[in-house]
mmCIF file with all atom_site columns, C-alpha atoms and ligand atoms in Angstrom:
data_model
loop_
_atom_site.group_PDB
_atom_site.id
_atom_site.type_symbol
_atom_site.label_atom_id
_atom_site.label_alt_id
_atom_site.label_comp_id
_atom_site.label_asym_id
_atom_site.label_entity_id
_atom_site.label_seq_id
_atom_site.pdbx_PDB_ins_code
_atom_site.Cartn_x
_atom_site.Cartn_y
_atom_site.Cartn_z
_atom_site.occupancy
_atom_site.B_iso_or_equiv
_atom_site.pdbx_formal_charge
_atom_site.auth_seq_id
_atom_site.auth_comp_id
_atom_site.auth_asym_id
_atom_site.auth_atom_id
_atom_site.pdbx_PDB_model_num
ATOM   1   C CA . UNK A 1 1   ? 0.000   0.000  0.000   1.00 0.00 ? 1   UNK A CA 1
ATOM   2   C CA . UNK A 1 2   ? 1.281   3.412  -1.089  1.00 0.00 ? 2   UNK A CA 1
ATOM   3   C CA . UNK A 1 3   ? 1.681   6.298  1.261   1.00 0.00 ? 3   UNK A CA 1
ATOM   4   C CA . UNK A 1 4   ? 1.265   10.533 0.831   1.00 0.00 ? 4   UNK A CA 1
ATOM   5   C CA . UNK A 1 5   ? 2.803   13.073 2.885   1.00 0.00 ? 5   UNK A CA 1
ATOM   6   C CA . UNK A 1 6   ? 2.145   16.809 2.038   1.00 0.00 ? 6   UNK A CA 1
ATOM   7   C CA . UNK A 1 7   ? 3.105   19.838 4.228   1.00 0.00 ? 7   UNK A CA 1
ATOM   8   C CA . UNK A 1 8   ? 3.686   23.239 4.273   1.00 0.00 ? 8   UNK A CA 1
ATOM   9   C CA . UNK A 1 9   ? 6.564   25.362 6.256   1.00 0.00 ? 9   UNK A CA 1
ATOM   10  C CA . UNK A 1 10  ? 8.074   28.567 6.927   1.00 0.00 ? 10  UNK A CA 1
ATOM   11  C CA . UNK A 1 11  ? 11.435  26.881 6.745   1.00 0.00 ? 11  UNK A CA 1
ATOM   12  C CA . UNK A 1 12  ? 12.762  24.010 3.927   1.00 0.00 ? 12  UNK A CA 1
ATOM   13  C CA . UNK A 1 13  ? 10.374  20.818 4.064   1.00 0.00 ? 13  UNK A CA 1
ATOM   14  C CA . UNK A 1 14  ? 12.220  18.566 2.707   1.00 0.00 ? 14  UNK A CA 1
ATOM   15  C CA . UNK A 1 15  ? 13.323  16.736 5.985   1.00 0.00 ? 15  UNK A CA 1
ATOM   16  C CA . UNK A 1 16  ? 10.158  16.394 6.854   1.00 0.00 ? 16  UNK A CA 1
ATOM   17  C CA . UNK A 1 17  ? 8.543   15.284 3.803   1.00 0.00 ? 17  UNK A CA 1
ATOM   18  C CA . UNK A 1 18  ? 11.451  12.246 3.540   1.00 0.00 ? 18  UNK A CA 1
ATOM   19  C CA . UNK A 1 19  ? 11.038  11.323 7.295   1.00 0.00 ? 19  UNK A CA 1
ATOM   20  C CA . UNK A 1 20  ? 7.184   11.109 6.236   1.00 0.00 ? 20  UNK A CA 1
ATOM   21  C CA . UNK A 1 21  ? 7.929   8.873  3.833   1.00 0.00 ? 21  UNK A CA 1
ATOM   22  C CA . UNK A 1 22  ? 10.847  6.745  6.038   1.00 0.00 ? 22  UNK A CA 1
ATOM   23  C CA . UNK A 1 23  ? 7.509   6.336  8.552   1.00 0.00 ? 23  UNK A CA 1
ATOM   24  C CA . UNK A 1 24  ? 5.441   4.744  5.905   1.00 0.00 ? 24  UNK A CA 1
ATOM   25  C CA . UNK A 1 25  ? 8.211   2.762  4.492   1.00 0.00 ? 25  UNK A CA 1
ATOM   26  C CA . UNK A 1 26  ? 6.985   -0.608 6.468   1.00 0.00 ? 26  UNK A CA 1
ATOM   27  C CA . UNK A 1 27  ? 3.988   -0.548 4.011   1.00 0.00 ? 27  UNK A CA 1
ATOM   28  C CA . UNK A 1 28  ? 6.171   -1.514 0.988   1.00 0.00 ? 28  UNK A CA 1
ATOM   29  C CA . UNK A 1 29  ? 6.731   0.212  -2.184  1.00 0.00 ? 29  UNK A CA 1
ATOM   30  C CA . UNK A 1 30  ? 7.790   0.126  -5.370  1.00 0.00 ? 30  UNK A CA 1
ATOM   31  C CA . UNK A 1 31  ? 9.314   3.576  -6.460  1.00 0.00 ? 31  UNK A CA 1
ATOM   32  C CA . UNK A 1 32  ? 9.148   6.674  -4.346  1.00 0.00 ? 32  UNK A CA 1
ATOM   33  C CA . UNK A 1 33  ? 9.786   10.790 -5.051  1.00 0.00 ? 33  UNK A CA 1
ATOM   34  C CA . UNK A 1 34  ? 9.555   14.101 -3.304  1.00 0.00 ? 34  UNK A CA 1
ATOM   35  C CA . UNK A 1 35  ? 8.477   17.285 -4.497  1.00 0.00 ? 35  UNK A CA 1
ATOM   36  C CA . UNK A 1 36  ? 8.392   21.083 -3.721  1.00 0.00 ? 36  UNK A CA 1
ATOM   37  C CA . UNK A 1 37  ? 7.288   24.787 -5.117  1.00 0.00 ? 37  UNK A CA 1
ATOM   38  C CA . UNK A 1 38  ? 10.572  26.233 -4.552  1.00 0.00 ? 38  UNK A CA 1
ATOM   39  C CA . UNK A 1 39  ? 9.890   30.420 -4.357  1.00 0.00 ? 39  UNK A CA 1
ATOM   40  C CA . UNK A 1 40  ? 13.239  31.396 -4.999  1.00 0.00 ? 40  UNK A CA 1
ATOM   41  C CA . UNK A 1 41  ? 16.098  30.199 -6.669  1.00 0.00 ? 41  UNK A CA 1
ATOM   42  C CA . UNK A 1 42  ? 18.432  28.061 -4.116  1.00 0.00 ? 42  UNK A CA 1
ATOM   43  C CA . UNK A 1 43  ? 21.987  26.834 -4.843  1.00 0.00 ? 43  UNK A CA 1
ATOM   44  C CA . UNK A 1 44  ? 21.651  24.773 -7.924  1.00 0.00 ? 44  UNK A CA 1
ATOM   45  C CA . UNK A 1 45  ? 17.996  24.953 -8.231  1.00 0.00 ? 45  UNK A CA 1
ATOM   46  C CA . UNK A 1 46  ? 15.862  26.324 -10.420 1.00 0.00 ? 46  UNK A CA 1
ATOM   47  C CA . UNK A 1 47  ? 12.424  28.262 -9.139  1.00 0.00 ? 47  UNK A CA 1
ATOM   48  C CA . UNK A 1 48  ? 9.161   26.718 -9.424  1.00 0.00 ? 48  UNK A CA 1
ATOM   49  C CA . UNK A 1 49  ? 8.427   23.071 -9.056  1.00 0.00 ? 49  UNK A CA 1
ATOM   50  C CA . UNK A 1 50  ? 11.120  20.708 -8.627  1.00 0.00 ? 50  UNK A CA 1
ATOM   51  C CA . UNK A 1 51  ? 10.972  17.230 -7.739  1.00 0.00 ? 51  UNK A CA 1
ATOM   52  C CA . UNK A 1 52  ? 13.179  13.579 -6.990  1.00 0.00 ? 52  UNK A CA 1
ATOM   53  C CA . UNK A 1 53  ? 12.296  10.466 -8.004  1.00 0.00 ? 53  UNK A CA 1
ATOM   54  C CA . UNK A 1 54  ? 13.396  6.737  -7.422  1.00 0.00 ? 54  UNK A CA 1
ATOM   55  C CA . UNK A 1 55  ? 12.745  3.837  -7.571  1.00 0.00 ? 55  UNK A CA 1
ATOM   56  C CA . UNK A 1 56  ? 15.312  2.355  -5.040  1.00 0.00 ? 56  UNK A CA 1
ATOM   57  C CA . UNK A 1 57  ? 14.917  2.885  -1.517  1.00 0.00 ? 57  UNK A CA 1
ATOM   58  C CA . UNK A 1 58  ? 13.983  5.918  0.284   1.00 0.00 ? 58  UNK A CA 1
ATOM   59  C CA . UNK A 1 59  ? 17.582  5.877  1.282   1.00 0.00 ? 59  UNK A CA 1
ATOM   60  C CA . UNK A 1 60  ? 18.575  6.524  -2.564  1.00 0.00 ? 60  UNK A CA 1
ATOM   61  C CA . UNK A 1 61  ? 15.965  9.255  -2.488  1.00 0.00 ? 61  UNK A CA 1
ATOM   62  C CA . UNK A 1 62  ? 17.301  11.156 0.458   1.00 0.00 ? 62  UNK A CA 1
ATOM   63  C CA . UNK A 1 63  ? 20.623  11.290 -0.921  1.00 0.00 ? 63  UNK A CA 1
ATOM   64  C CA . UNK A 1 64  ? 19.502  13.011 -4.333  1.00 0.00 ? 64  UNK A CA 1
ATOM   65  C CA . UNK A 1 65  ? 17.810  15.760 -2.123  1.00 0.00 ? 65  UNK A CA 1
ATOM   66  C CA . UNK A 1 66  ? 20.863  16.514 -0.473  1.00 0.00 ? 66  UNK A CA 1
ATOM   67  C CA . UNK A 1 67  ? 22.939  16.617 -2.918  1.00 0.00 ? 67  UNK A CA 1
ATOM   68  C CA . UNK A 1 68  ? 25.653  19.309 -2.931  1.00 0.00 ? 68  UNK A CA 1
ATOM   69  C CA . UNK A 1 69  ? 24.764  20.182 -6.435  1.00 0.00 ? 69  UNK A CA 1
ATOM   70  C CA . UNK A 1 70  ? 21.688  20.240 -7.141  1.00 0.00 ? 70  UNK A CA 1
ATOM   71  C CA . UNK A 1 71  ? 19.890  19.331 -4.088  1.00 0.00 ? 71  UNK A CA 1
ATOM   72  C CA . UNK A 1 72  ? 15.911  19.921 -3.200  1.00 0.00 ? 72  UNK A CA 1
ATOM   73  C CA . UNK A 1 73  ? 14.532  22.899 -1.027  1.00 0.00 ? 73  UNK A CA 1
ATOM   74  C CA . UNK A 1 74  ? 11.343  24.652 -0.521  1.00 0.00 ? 74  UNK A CA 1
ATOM   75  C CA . UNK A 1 75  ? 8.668   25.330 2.037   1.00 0.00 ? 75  UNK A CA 1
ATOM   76  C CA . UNK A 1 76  ? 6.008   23.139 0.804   1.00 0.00 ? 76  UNK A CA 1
ATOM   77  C CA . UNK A 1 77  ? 6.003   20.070 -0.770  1.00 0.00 ? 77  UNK A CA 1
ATOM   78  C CA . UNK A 1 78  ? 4.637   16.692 -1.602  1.00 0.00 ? 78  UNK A CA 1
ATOM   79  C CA . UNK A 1 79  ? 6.174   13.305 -1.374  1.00 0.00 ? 79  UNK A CA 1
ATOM   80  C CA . UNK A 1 80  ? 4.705   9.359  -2.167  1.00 0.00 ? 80  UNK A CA 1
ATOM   81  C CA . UNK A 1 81  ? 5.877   5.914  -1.704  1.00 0.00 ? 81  UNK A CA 1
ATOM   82  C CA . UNK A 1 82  ? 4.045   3.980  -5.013  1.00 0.00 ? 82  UNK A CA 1
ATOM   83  C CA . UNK A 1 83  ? 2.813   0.744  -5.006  1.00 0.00 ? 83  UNK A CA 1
ATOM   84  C CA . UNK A 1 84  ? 2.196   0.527  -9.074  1.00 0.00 ? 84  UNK A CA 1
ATOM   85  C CA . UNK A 1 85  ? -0.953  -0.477 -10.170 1.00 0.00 ? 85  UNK A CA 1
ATOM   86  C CA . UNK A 1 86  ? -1.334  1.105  -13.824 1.00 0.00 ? 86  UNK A CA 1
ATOM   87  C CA . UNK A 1 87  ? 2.575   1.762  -15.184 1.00 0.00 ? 87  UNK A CA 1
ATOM   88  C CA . UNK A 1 88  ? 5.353   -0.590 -14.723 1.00 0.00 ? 88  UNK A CA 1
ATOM   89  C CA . UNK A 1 89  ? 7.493   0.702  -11.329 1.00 0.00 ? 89  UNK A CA 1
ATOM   90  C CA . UNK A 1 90  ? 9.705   2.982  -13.293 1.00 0.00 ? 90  UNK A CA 1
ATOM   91  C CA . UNK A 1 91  ? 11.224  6.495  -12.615 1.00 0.00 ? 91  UNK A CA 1
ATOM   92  C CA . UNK A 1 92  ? 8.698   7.850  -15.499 1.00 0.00 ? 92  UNK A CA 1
ATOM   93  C CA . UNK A 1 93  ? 5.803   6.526  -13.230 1.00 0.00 ? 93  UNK A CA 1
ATOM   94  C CA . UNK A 1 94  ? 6.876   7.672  -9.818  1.00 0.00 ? 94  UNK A CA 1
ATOM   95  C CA . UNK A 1 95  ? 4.940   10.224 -8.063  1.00 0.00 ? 95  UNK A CA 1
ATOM   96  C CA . UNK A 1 96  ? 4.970   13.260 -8.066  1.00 0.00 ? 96  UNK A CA 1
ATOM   97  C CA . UNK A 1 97  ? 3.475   14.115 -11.275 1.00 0.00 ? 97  UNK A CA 1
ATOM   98  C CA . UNK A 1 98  ? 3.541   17.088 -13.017 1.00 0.00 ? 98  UNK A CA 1
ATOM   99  C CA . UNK A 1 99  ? 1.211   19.372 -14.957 1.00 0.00 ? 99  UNK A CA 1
ATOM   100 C CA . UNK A 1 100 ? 3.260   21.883 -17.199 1.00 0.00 ? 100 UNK A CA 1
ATOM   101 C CA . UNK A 1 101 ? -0.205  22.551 -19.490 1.00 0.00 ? 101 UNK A CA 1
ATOM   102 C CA . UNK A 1 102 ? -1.310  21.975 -22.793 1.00 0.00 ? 102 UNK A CA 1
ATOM   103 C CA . UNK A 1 103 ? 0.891   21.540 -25.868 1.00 0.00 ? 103 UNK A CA 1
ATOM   104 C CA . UNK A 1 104 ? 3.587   21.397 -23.961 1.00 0.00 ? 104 UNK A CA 1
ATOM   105 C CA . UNK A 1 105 ? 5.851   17.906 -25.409 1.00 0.00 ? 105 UNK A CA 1
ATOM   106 C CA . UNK A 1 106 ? 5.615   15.073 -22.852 1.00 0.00 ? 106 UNK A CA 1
ATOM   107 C CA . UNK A 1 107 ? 8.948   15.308 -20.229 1.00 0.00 ? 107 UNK A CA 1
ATOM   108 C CA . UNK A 1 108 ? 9.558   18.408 -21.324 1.00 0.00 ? 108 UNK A CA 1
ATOM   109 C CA . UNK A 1 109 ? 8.360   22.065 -19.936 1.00 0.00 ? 109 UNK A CA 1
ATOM   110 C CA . UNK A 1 110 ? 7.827   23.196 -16.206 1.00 0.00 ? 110 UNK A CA 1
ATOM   111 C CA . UNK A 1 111 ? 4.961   21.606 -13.984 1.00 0.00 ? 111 UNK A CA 1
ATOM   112 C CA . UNK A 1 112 ? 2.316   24.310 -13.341 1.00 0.00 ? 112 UNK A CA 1
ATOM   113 C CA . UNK A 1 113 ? 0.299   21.362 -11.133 1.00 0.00 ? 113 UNK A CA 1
ATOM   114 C CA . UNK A 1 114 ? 2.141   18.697 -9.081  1.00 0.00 ? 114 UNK A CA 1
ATOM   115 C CA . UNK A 1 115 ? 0.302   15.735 -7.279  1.00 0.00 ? 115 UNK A CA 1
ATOM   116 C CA . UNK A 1 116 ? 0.273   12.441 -5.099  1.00 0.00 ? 116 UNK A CA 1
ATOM   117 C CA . UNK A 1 117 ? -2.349  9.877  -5.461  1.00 0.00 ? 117 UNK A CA 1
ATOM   118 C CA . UNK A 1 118 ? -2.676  6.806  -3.449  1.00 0.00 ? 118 UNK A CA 1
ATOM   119 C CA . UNK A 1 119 ? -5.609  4.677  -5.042  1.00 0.00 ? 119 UNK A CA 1
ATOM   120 C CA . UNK A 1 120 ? -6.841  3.644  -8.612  1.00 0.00 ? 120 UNK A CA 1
ATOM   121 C CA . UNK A 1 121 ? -8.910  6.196  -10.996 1.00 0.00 ? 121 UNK A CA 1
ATOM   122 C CA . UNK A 1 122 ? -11.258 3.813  -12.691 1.00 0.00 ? 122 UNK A CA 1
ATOM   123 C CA . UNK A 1 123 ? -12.206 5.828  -15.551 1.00 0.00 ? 123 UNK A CA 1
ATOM   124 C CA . UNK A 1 124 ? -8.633  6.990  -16.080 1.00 0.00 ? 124 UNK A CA 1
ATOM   125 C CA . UNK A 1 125 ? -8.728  5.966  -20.313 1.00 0.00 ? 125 UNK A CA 1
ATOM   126 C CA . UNK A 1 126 ? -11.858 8.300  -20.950 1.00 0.00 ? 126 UNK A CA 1
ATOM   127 C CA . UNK A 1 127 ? -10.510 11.501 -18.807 1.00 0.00 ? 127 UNK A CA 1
ATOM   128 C CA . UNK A 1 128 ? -7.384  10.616 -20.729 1.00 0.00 ? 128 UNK A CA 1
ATOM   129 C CA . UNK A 1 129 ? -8.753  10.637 -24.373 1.00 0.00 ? 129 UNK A CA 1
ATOM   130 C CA . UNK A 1 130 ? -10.554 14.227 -23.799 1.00 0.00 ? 130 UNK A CA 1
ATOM   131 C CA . UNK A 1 131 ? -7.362  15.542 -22.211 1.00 0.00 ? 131 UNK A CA 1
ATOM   132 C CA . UNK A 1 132 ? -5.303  14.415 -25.067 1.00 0.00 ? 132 UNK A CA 1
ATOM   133 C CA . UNK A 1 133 ? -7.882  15.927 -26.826 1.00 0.00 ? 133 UNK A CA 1
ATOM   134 C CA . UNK A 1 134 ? -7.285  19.693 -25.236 1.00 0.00 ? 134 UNK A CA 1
ATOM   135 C CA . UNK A 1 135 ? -3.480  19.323 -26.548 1.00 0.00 ? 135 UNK A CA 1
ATOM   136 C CA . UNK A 1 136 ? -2.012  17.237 -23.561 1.00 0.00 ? 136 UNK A CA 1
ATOM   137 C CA . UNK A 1 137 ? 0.903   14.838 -23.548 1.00 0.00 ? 137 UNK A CA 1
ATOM   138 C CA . UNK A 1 138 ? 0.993   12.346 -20.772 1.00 0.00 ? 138 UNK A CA 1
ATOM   139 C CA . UNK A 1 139 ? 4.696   11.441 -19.711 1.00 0.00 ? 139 UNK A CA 1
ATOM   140 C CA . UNK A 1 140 ? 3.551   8.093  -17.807 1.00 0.00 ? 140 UNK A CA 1
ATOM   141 C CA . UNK A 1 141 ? 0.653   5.065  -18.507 1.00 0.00 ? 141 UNK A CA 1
ATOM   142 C CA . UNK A 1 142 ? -0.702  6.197  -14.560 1.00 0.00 ? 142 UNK A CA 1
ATOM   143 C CA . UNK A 1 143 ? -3.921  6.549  -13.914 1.00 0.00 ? 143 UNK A CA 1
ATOM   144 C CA . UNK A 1 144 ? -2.456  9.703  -11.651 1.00 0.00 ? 144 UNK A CA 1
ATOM   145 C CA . UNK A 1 145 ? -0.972  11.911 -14.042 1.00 0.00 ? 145 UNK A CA 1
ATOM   146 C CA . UNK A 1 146 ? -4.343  11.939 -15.601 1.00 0.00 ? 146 UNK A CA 1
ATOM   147 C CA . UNK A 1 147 ? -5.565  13.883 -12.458 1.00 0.00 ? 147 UNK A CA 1
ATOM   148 C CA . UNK A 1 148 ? -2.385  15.950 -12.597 1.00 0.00 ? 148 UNK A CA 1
ATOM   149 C CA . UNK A 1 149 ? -3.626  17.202 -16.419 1.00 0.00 ? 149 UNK A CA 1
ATOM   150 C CA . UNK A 1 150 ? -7.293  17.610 -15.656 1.00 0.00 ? 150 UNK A CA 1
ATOM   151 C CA . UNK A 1 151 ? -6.639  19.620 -12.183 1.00 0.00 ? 151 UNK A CA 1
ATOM   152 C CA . UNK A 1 152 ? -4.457  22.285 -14.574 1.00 0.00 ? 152 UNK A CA 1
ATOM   153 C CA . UNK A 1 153 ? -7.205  22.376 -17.455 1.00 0.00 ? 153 UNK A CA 1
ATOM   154 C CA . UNK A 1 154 ? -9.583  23.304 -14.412 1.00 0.00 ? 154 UNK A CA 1
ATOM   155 C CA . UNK A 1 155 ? -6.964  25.915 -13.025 1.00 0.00 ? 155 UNK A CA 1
ATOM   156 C CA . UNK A 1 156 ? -8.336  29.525 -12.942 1.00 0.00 ? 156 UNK A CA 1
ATOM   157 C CA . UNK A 1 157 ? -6.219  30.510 -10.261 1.00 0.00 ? 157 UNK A CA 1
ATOM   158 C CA . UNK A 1 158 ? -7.837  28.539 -7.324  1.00 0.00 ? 158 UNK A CA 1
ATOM   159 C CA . UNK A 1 159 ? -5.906  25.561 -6.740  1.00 0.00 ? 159 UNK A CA 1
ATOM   160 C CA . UNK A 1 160 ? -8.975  24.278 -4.458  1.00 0.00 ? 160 UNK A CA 1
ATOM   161 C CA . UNK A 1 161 ? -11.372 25.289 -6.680  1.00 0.00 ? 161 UNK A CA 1
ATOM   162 C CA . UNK A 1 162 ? -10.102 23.394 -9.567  1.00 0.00 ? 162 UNK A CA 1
ATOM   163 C CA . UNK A 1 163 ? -9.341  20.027 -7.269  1.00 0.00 ? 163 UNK A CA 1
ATOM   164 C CA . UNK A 1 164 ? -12.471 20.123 -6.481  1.00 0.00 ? 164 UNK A CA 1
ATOM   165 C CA . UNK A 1 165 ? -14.225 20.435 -10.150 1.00 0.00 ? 165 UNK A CA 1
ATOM   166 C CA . UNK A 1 166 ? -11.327 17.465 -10.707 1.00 0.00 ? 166 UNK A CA 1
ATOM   167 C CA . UNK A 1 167 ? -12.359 15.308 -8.036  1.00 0.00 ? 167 UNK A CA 1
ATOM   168 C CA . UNK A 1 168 ? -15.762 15.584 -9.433  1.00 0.00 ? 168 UNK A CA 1
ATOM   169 C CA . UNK A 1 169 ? -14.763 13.804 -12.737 1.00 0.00 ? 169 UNK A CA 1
ATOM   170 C CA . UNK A 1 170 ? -13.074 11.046 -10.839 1.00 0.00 ? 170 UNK A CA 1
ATOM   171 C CA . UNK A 1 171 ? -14.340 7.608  -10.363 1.00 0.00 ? 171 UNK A CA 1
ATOM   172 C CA . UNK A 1 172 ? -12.531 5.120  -8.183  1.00 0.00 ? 172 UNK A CA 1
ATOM   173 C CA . UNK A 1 173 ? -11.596 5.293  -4.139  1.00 0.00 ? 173 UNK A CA 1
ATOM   174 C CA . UNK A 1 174 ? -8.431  7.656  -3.961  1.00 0.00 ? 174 UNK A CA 1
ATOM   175 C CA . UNK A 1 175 ? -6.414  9.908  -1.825  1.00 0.00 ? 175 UNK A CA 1
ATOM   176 C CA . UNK A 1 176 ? -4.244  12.703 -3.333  1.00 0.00 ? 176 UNK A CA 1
ATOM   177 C CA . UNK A 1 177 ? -1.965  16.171 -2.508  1.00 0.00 ? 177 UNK A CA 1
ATOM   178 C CA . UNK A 1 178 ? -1.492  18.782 -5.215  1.00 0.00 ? 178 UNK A CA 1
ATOM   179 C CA . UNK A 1 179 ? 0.381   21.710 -5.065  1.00 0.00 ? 179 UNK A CA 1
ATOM   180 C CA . UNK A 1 180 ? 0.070   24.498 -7.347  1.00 0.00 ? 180 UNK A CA 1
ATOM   181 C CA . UNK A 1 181 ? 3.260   26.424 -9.197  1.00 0.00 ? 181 UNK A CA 1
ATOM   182 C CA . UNK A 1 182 ? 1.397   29.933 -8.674  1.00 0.00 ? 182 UNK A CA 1
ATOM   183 C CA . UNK A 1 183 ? 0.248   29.574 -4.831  1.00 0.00 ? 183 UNK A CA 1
HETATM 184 N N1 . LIG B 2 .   ? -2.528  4.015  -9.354  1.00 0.00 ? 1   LIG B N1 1
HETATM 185 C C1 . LIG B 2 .   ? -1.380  4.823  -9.066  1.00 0.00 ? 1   LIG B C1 1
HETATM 186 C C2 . LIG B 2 .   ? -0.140  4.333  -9.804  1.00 0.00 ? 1   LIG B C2 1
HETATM 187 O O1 . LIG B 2 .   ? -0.109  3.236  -10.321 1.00 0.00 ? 1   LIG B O1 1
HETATM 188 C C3 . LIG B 2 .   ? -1.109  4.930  -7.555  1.00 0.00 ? 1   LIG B C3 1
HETATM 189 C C4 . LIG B 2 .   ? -0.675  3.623  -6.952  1.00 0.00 ? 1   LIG B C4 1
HETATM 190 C C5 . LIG B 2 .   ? -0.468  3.750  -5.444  1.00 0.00 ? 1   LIG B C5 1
HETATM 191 O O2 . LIG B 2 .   ? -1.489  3.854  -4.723  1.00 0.00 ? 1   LIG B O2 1
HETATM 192 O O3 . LIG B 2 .   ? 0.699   3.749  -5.037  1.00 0.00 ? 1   LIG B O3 1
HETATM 193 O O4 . LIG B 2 .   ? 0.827   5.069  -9.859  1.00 0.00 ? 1   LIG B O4 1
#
């Protein structure tokens, strides 16, 4: 069973968003990843979301974010532990996902939406066709980055606004965290 952590700081949550996912660890997983909306630039990081992805241990995935070059900061974030049921475990299907909006080339541009999703999205194939549809590339075969498309073609600014329309086009049983580049 996959696990979600989300959380939001005055100071850099990375610590805690990696000891979240240490905690949950006993649950088994296949792939895990952290992500943040880092304000500012940091020391070898860009602005905007950034994430870390792996699909070795946790372990593997702590060292990435502390990496002297290149490392992960920012003062809210998202992280997930996967346990694959649509995508092979692979570093392309590890949560987090990103958004970066339509007609953007699949792997490539900056996420505008980033999300978590424990759970299965039963009518994943339909949302996917109409998204496709609007001019979006998909950059996994999960179920979740579906969500991670539809929340941004929802987007007007209010980040719970548009989960909510999202969650409304969903069926299956599901948990997720999103985080938004703009708030
Ligand atoms: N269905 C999603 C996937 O395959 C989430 C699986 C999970 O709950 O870890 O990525």
């Amino acid at each position: 069973m996959c696990g979600i952590v989300g959380a939001v700081s005055g100071r850099n949550i990375v610590p805690i968003l990696v000891q979240g996912l240490q905690r949950l660890e006993y649950r088994g997983y296949d792939s895990c990843g952290v992500a943040v909306n880092a304000a500012q630039t940091q020391m070898g990081q860009a602005a905007g979301l950034q994430r870390a992805r792996s699909t070795e241990r946790v372990a593997e995935l702590v060292a990435q974010v502390n990496a002297p070059s290149g490392g992960l900061q920012g003062t809210t974030g998202i992280a997930h532990t996967r346990w694959a049921t649509h995508g092979a475990p692979a570093v392309h299907n590890a949560h987090p996902h990103f958004s970066p909006g339509p007609g953007v080339k699949a792997g490539e541009g900056k996420g505008r939406i980033g999300l978590v999703h424990n759970g299965i999205i039963e009518n994943h194939e339909e949302l996917r066709a109409e998204l496709q549809a609007k001019g979006y590339a998909f950059a996994s075969q999960t179920d979740t980055e579906v969500i991670a498309h539809l929340v941004d073609a929802l987007y007007q600014g209010d980040l719970f606004e548009a989960v909510q329309a999202a969650v409304r086009q969903l069926r299956g049983a599901y948990a997720i965290a999103v985080m938004a580049k703009d708030e």
